[in-house]
Amino acid sequence: MIWGILLCCLAPPASGSLPQGKLPFFHGHVFENSPAASKVNGLSIPVTRVNAQKWCPAASGMRFKLYGNGSDDFRAFAHHKRGNVLLKTSRVLDRELRSEYRLSLARCCRTCASVASVKVDVLDTNDHQPTFLSASSIHISLDDTAALRSVIYRLEAADEDGGKNAELAFVSVPANGSLYVVPKTGEVLLVDSILGRNSTIKVYVYARDHGWPPLTSRAVLMSVTPRRWGGGRSAARAGRAPRALLDPGTVMTLNVSEDVGVGSVVVSLNPARFQSAAYELIFPEAESAAVSVGRDSGDLTVTRRLDREAEPVLELTVKVQDKQGVLSDTPPPPHPSLNDT
């Protein structure tokens, strides 16, 4: 007699003896960096839900086991007084390495069979300080006629944590009247005139997260050196102490967006080389000009909407006069020019 033998491959224990789609689902969480043997919170599996008694009548011989990728990071045990199955960590977990586990819970007596699906989320703790993506020092050479409120640099930083722990704010030290760092965006704005300034502006910038406790990055040193317009003058002429803000024959050019709002100060002509200066718009007439000049402040302020298509270039002539009676030797128009880009 000849026997035909059919070998059937059994599914691995993780698949279980019940259809996977019908297994009850349970969900819990644990914070990263928690010590080993920390309980998975929010996850308590009643033994009655997993039909354990049906498959293992002798409860004393029953045990629970986890299967799946990362199952060695946890252990399952039955809480005899409560009649529940709980999970505990078997090592310290790191959310940045793995934030989620999907496991299968099996009951084992004579054999092992899957009785539940389990998901464990690893929650973030604030354990990474922000880091800047730039070098530890930033050096900028800036035209001293740069428009006020212009963005001269954009700082970028990153944080490996998640959620609020990764939300950053930028701060600068010491407080500076010429530069302003926007906390949310890291944009560095020029907020005061640097016209005629010779010294370099230095400020330290930090990135700080919104976690608890908050963590702060290492400092980045930002140095802004004003670059004088008309810097190509001869040494002899540059060494001469001029009586006015502008040297004859020099035109100051400003690039201003046509989207700049009415009432915005685009640049300040102050400080002049007078102890007390007065400013006056000579050309064009104030009624038709798109920009006004503050008599005492020297601020150029937009007074009407700019339109690049209609007026690509605005030419102004400003007289700077010493209040003590010394007149400026400012040249005739055009001066200065606003390039509306």
Short mmCIF file of C-alpha atoms in Angstrom, two decimals:
data_model
loop_
_atom_site.label_atom_id
_atom_site.label_comp_id
_atom_site.label_asym_id
_atom_site.label_seq_id
_atom_site.Cartn_x
_atom_site.Cartn_y
_atom_site.Cartn_z
CA MET A 1 0.00 0.00 0.00
CA ILE A 2 1.26 3.45 -0.88
CA TRP A 3 0.53 6.39 1.39
CA GLY A 4 0.27 9.92 0.09
CA ILE A 5 1.57 12.41 2.61
CA LEU A 6 0.59 16.08 2.57
CA LEU A 7 2.67 18.44 4.66
CA CYS A 8 0.90 21.62 5.79
CA CYS A 9 3.00 24.57 6.96
CA LEU A 10 1.63 26.11 10.09
CA ALA A 11 1.42 29.90 10.32
CA PRO A 12 3.88 31.54 12.76
CA PRO A 13 2.55 32.16 16.24
CA ALA A 14 2.14 35.88 15.55
CA SER A 15 -0.66 35.07 13.13
CA GLY A 16 -2.58 33.18 15.77
CA SER A 17 -5.41 30.72 15.44
CA LEU A 18 -8.02 33.43 14.97
CA PRO A 19 -8.44 35.55 11.83
CA GLN A 20 -6.28 38.67 12.28
CA GLY A 21 -9.12 41.02 11.30
CA LYS A 22 -11.27 39.76 14.18
CA LEU A 23 -8.69 40.21 16.93
CA PRO A 24 -9.53 42.84 19.55
CA PHE A 25 -7.35 45.95 19.37
CA PHE A 26 -5.71 47.75 22.31
CA HIS A 27 -3.72 50.97 22.39
CA GLY A 28 -1.34 52.47 24.98
CA HIS A 29 1.61 54.80 25.36
CA VAL A 30 4.85 55.28 27.27
CA PHE A 31 7.18 58.28 27.49
CA GLU A 32 10.65 57.98 26.03
CA ASN A 33 13.56 57.80 28.48
CA SER A 34 11.33 56.11 31.06
CA PRO A 35 13.31 53.51 33.03
CA ALA A 36 13.04 49.85 32.15
CA ALA A 37 10.02 48.06 33.66
CA SER A 38 7.82 51.17 33.20
CA LYS A 39 4.17 50.27 32.64
CA VAL A 40 2.57 51.09 29.29
CA ASN A 41 -0.10 53.62 30.20
CA GLY A 42 -3.70 53.32 29.04
CA LEU A 43 -3.31 49.69 28.06
CA SER A 44 -5.09 47.07 30.15
CA ILE A 45 -6.39 43.95 28.39
CA PRO A 46 -9.13 41.98 30.22
CA VAL A 47 -8.42 38.27 30.07
CA THR A 48 -12.09 37.69 29.22
CA ARG A 49 -11.67 39.75 26.02
CA VAL A 50 -8.96 37.46 24.67
CA ASN A 51 -10.84 34.19 25.41
CA ALA A 52 -7.86 32.92 27.33
CA GLN A 53 -9.86 30.51 29.51
CA LYS A 54 -11.40 28.91 26.44
CA TRP A 55 -8.01 27.94 25.06
CA CYS A 56 -6.26 27.23 28.34
CA PRO A 57 -8.69 25.70 30.85
CA ALA A 58 -5.86 25.23 33.31
CA ALA A 59 -5.12 28.88 33.98
CA SER A 60 -2.01 28.07 35.97
CA GLY A 61 -0.30 26.80 32.84
CA MET A 62 -1.16 29.85 30.75
CA ARG A 63 1.29 32.63 29.85
CA PHE A 64 1.29 35.59 27.44
CA LYS A 65 3.87 36.44 24.86
CA LEU A 66 4.44 39.30 22.40
CA TYR A 67 5.32 38.91 18.74
CA GLY A 68 6.27 41.41 16.07
CA ASN A 69 9.05 43.82 15.21
CA GLY A 70 10.36 45.29 18.47
CA SER A 71 8.54 42.84 20.73
CA ASP A 72 11.73 42.34 22.74
CA ASP A 73 11.37 45.94 23.97
CA PHE A 74 8.30 44.91 26.05
CA ARG A 75 7.04 42.05 28.17
CA ALA A 76 3.46 41.02 28.86
CA PHE A 77 2.21 39.68 32.16
CA ALA A 78 -1.15 38.85 33.70
CA HIS A 79 -2.27 40.84 36.71
CA HIS A 80 -3.93 38.07 38.70
CA LYS A 81 -5.88 40.32 41.08
CA ARG A 82 -7.39 42.41 38.30
CA GLY A 83 -7.69 39.70 35.69
CA ASN A 84 -5.93 41.91 33.14
CA VAL A 85 -2.91 41.63 30.87
CA LEU A 86 -0.44 44.53 31.17
CA LEU A 87 2.67 45.55 29.27
CA LYS A 88 5.95 46.87 30.67
CA THR A 89 9.08 48.08 28.93
CA SER A 90 12.18 45.91 29.01
CA ARG A 91 14.59 48.77 28.18
CA VAL A 92 14.77 52.57 27.90
CA LEU A 93 13.04 53.72 24.69
CA ASP A 94 14.00 56.60 22.39
CA ARG A 95 11.22 58.27 20.38
CA GLU A 96 13.71 59.72 17.89
CA LEU A 97 14.73 56.15 17.00
CA ARG A 98 11.23 54.67 17.07
CA SER A 99 7.92 56.32 17.89
CA GLU A 100 5.44 53.46 17.37
CA TYR A 101 5.15 49.70 17.91
CA ARG A 102 2.55 47.36 16.42
CA LEU A 103 2.60 44.01 18.15
CA SER A 104 0.58 40.84 18.50
CA LEU A 105 -0.33 39.41 21.91
CA ALA A 106 -0.42 35.63 22.09
CA ARG A 107 -1.58 33.32 24.88
CA CYS A 108 0.47 30.22 25.30
CA CYS A 109 -0.29 26.94 27.04
CA ARG A 110 0.09 23.84 24.86
CA THR A 111 0.65 26.11 21.85
CA CYS A 112 0.70 29.86 21.26
CA ALA A 113 -2.08 31.69 19.44
CA SER A 114 -2.60 35.40 18.77
CA VAL A 115 -5.49 36.82 20.78
CA ALA A 116 -5.11 40.62 20.41
CA SER A 117 -3.45 43.36 18.40
CA VAL A 118 -1.53 45.99 20.36
CA LYS A 119 -0.22 49.44 19.42
CA VAL A 120 2.19 51.32 21.69
CA ASP A 121 3.11 54.97 21.06
CA VAL A 122 6.39 56.32 22.41
CA LEU A 123 5.74 59.91 23.50
CA ASP A 124 8.27 62.68 23.29
CA THR A 125 10.16 64.29 26.16
CA ASN A 126 12.20 67.46 25.72
CA ASP A 127 15.65 65.89 25.56
CA HIS A 128 17.25 67.64 22.56
CA GLN A 129 18.40 71.25 22.51
CA PRO A 130 17.89 73.28 19.31
CA THR A 131 20.81 73.60 16.91
CA PHE A 132 21.48 76.28 14.32
CA LEU A 133 21.97 75.19 10.72
CA SER A 134 24.49 77.98 10.15
CA ALA A 135 28.03 78.41 11.43
CA SER A 136 28.71 79.67 14.95
CA SER A 137 29.36 83.17 13.60
CA ILE A 138 27.72 85.18 10.81
CA HIS A 139 29.34 88.21 9.21
CA ILE A 140 27.28 90.60 7.06
CA SER A 141 28.42 93.67 5.15
CA LEU A 142 25.37 95.87 4.73
CA ASP A 143 24.92 99.01 2.66
CA ASP A 144 24.25 101.80 5.14
CA THR A 145 21.42 103.06 2.91
CA ALA A 146 19.52 99.78 3.32
CA ALA A 147 15.79 100.37 3.72
CA LEU A 148 14.34 100.13 7.21
CA ARG A 149 12.38 96.95 8.01
CA SER A 150 14.27 95.09 5.30
CA VAL A 151 15.20 91.47 6.02
CA ILE A 152 18.99 91.29 6.09
CA TYR A 153 19.27 87.64 7.17
CA ARG A 154 17.12 84.62 8.01
CA LEU A 155 18.25 82.34 10.83
CA GLU A 156 17.41 78.63 10.70
CA ALA A 157 17.49 76.11 13.52
CA ALA A 158 16.21 72.58 14.07
CA ASP A 159 15.13 70.46 17.03
CA GLU A 160 14.97 66.66 16.93
CA ASP A 161 12.09 66.55 19.40
CA GLY A 162 8.44 66.64 18.33
CA GLY A 163 5.34 68.74 18.94
CA LYS A 164 5.76 71.79 21.18
CA ASN A 165 9.19 70.50 22.18
CA ALA A 166 10.30 71.27 18.62
CA GLU A 167 8.61 74.69 18.30
CA LEU A 168 11.31 77.35 18.42
CA ALA A 169 11.61 81.03 19.26
CA PHE A 170 14.61 83.19 18.46
CA VAL A 171 16.01 85.73 20.91
CA SER A 172 18.92 88.15 20.70
CA VAL A 173 21.25 89.41 23.43
CA PRO A 174 21.90 92.20 24.15
CA ALA A 175 18.82 94.14 23.11
CA ASN A 176 19.76 96.11 20.04
CA GLY A 177 18.20 99.26 18.64
CA SER A 178 19.37 98.67 15.08
CA LEU A 179 18.45 95.01 14.59
CA TYR A 180 15.34 93.06 15.50
CA VAL A 181 15.10 89.26 15.41
CA VAL A 182 11.54 88.06 14.73
CA PRO A 183 10.94 85.37 17.40
CA LYS A 184 8.81 83.04 15.27
CA THR A 185 10.60 83.23 11.93
CA GLY A 186 14.22 84.02 12.75
CA GLU A 187 14.22 86.93 10.29
CA VAL A 188 16.68 89.68 11.17
CA LEU A 189 15.26 93.13 10.36
CA LEU A 190 17.01 96.47 10.13
CA VAL A 191 14.88 98.75 12.31
CA ASP A 192 17.07 101.83 12.70
CA SER A 193 19.22 103.80 10.32
CA ILE A 194 22.91 102.88 10.12
CA LEU A 195 23.69 105.71 7.70
CA GLY A 196 27.09 107.14 8.53
CA ARG A 197 27.75 104.57 11.24
CA ASN A 198 31.35 103.35 11.40
CA SER A 199 31.19 100.70 14.12
CA THR A 200 30.18 97.06 13.65
CA ILE A 201 26.92 95.90 15.24
CA LYS A 202 27.37 92.67 17.21
CA VAL A 203 24.58 90.59 18.71
CA TYR A 204 24.28 87.03 20.02
CA VAL A 205 21.26 85.04 18.85
CA TYR A 206 19.77 81.96 20.54
CA ALA A 207 17.05 79.47 19.60
CA ARG A 208 14.84 78.27 22.47
CA ASP A 209 12.20 75.55 22.33
CA HIS A 210 8.72 75.54 23.93
CA GLY A 211 9.24 72.34 25.90
CA TRP A 212 9.37 71.99 29.65
CA PRO A 213 11.86 72.70 30.86
CA PRO A 214 12.79 74.80 27.81
CA LEU A 215 16.16 74.11 26.20
CA THR A 216 18.33 76.75 24.55
CA SER A 217 20.82 76.39 21.71
CA ARG A 218 24.39 77.55 21.69
CA ALA A 219 24.84 81.17 20.70
CA VAL A 220 25.46 82.40 17.17
CA LEU A 221 27.41 85.67 16.94
CA MET A 222 26.02 87.98 14.25
CA SER A 223 28.20 90.89 13.11
CA VAL A 224 26.81 93.56 10.78
CA THR A 225 29.32 95.99 9.32
CA PRO A 226 27.86 99.10 7.64
CA ARG A 227 29.18 99.63 4.13
CA ARG A 228 29.38 103.29 3.20
CA TRP A 229 27.69 104.38 -0.02
CA GLY A 230 30.16 106.24 -2.20
CA GLY A 231 32.88 104.00 -0.76
CA GLY A 232 34.97 104.42 -3.92
CA ARG A 233 36.02 107.99 -3.06
CA SER A 234 39.71 108.77 -3.00
CA ALA A 235 41.53 108.58 0.31
CA ALA A 236 42.20 112.30 0.29
CA ARG A 237 38.55 113.10 -0.25
CA ALA A 238 37.40 110.48 2.25
CA GLY A 239 39.72 111.98 4.84
CA ARG A 240 38.31 115.47 4.40
CA ALA A 241 35.65 116.29 6.96
CA PRO A 242 32.63 117.25 4.85
CA ARG A 243 30.20 119.87 6.09
CA ALA A 244 27.12 117.90 5.09
CA LEU A 245 25.79 114.35 5.05
CA LEU A 246 26.37 113.92 1.31
CA ASP A 247 29.40 114.65 -0.81
CA PRO A 248 28.88 116.56 -4.06
CA GLY A 249 28.36 114.37 -7.09
CA THR A 250 27.20 111.32 -5.10
CA VAL A 251 23.77 109.79 -5.57
CA MET A 252 22.27 107.55 -2.91
CA THR A 253 20.15 104.73 -4.32
CA LEU A 254 17.52 102.79 -2.36
CA ASN A 255 15.76 99.63 -3.50
CA VAL A 256 12.22 99.56 -2.15
CA SER A 257 9.46 97.05 -2.85
CA GLU A 258 6.30 98.43 -4.42
CA ASP A 259 4.38 96.55 -1.72
CA VAL A 260 5.77 98.76 1.05
CA GLY A 261 2.89 100.20 3.05
CA VAL A 262 1.90 103.82 3.26
CA GLY A 263 3.44 105.33 6.39
CA SER A 264 6.50 103.06 6.30
CA VAL A 265 9.89 104.63 6.93
CA VAL A 266 12.24 103.33 4.23
CA VAL A 267 15.42 104.97 5.48
CA SER A 268 16.59 107.72 7.83
CA LEU A 269 19.08 110.30 6.63
CA ASN A 270 20.03 110.97 10.23
CA PRO A 271 22.68 111.17 11.57
CA ALA A 272 24.04 113.98 9.48
CA ARG A 273 27.47 115.37 10.16
CA PHE A 274 25.91 118.26 11.99
CA GLN A 275 25.18 118.31 15.69
CA SER A 276 21.74 119.62 14.82
CA ALA A 277 20.44 119.15 11.26
CA ALA A 278 17.26 120.11 9.44
CA TYR A 279 16.00 118.24 6.37
CA GLU A 280 13.93 119.65 3.52
CA LEU A 281 12.52 118.04 0.37
CA ILE A 282 13.54 120.26 -2.56
CA PHE A 283 12.42 118.11 -5.50
CA PRO A 284 9.72 117.16 -6.33
CA GLU A 285 7.14 119.33 -4.63
CA ALA A 286 5.74 117.82 -1.46
CA GLU A 287 2.19 117.67 -2.90
CA SER A 288 3.24 115.35 -5.73
CA ALA A 289 6.00 113.36 -4.03
CA ALA A 290 5.46 109.74 -2.99
CA VAL A 291 7.82 110.19 -0.05
CA SER A 292 8.01 112.83 2.66
CA VAL A 293 11.10 113.85 4.63
CA GLY A 294 10.95 114.49 8.36
CA ARG A 295 12.37 117.93 9.05
CA ASP A 296 14.07 116.96 12.30
CA SER A 297 14.33 113.18 12.00
CA GLY A 298 15.46 112.88 8.38
CA ASP A 299 13.07 109.89 7.94
CA LEU A 300 11.95 109.15 4.37
CA THR A 301 8.32 108.04 4.77
CA VAL A 302 6.10 106.61 2.03
CA THR A 303 3.01 108.82 1.65
CA ARG A 304 1.16 107.02 -1.15
CA ARG A 305 1.10 103.62 -2.80
CA LEU A 306 4.10 102.86 -5.02
CA ASP A 307 3.57 101.43 -8.50
CA ARG A 308 6.62 100.06 -10.28
CA GLU A 309 4.88 99.98 -13.67
CA ALA A 310 3.89 103.65 -13.45
CA GLU A 311 7.01 104.99 -11.70
CA PRO A 312 9.94 102.56 -11.82
CA VAL A 313 12.29 105.22 -10.38
CA LEU A 314 11.51 108.09 -8.01
CA GLU A 315 14.04 110.92 -7.91
CA LEU A 316 14.26 113.11 -4.84
CA THR A 317 16.47 115.98 -3.81
CA VAL A 318 16.91 116.61 -0.10
CA LYS A 319 18.64 119.62 1.42
CA VAL A 320 20.44 119.04 4.70
CA GLN A 321 20.96 122.27 6.62
CA ASP A 322 22.82 122.95 9.81
CA LYS A 323 20.41 124.60 12.21
CA GLN A 324 23.31 126.78 13.22
CA GLY A 325 23.14 128.33 9.75
CA VAL A 326 25.65 126.27 7.73
CA LEU A 327 24.06 125.08 4.49
CA SER A 328 24.60 121.70 2.94
CA ASP A 329 26.63 121.42 -0.24
CA THR A 330 24.23 118.76 -1.52
CA PRO A 331 24.19 118.66 -5.36
CA PRO A 332 21.15 119.48 -7.46
CA PRO A 333 18.65 116.77 -8.38
CA PRO A 334 18.46 113.87 -8.65
CA HIS A 335 19.01 112.77 -5.05
CA PRO A 336 18.32 110.28 -3.61
CA SER A 337 16.71 107.73 -5.99
CA LEU A 338 14.17 105.16 -4.89
CA ASN A 339 14.34 102.17 -7.17
CA ASP A 340 10.87 100.67 -6.89
CA THR A 341 11.38 96.95 -7.47
#
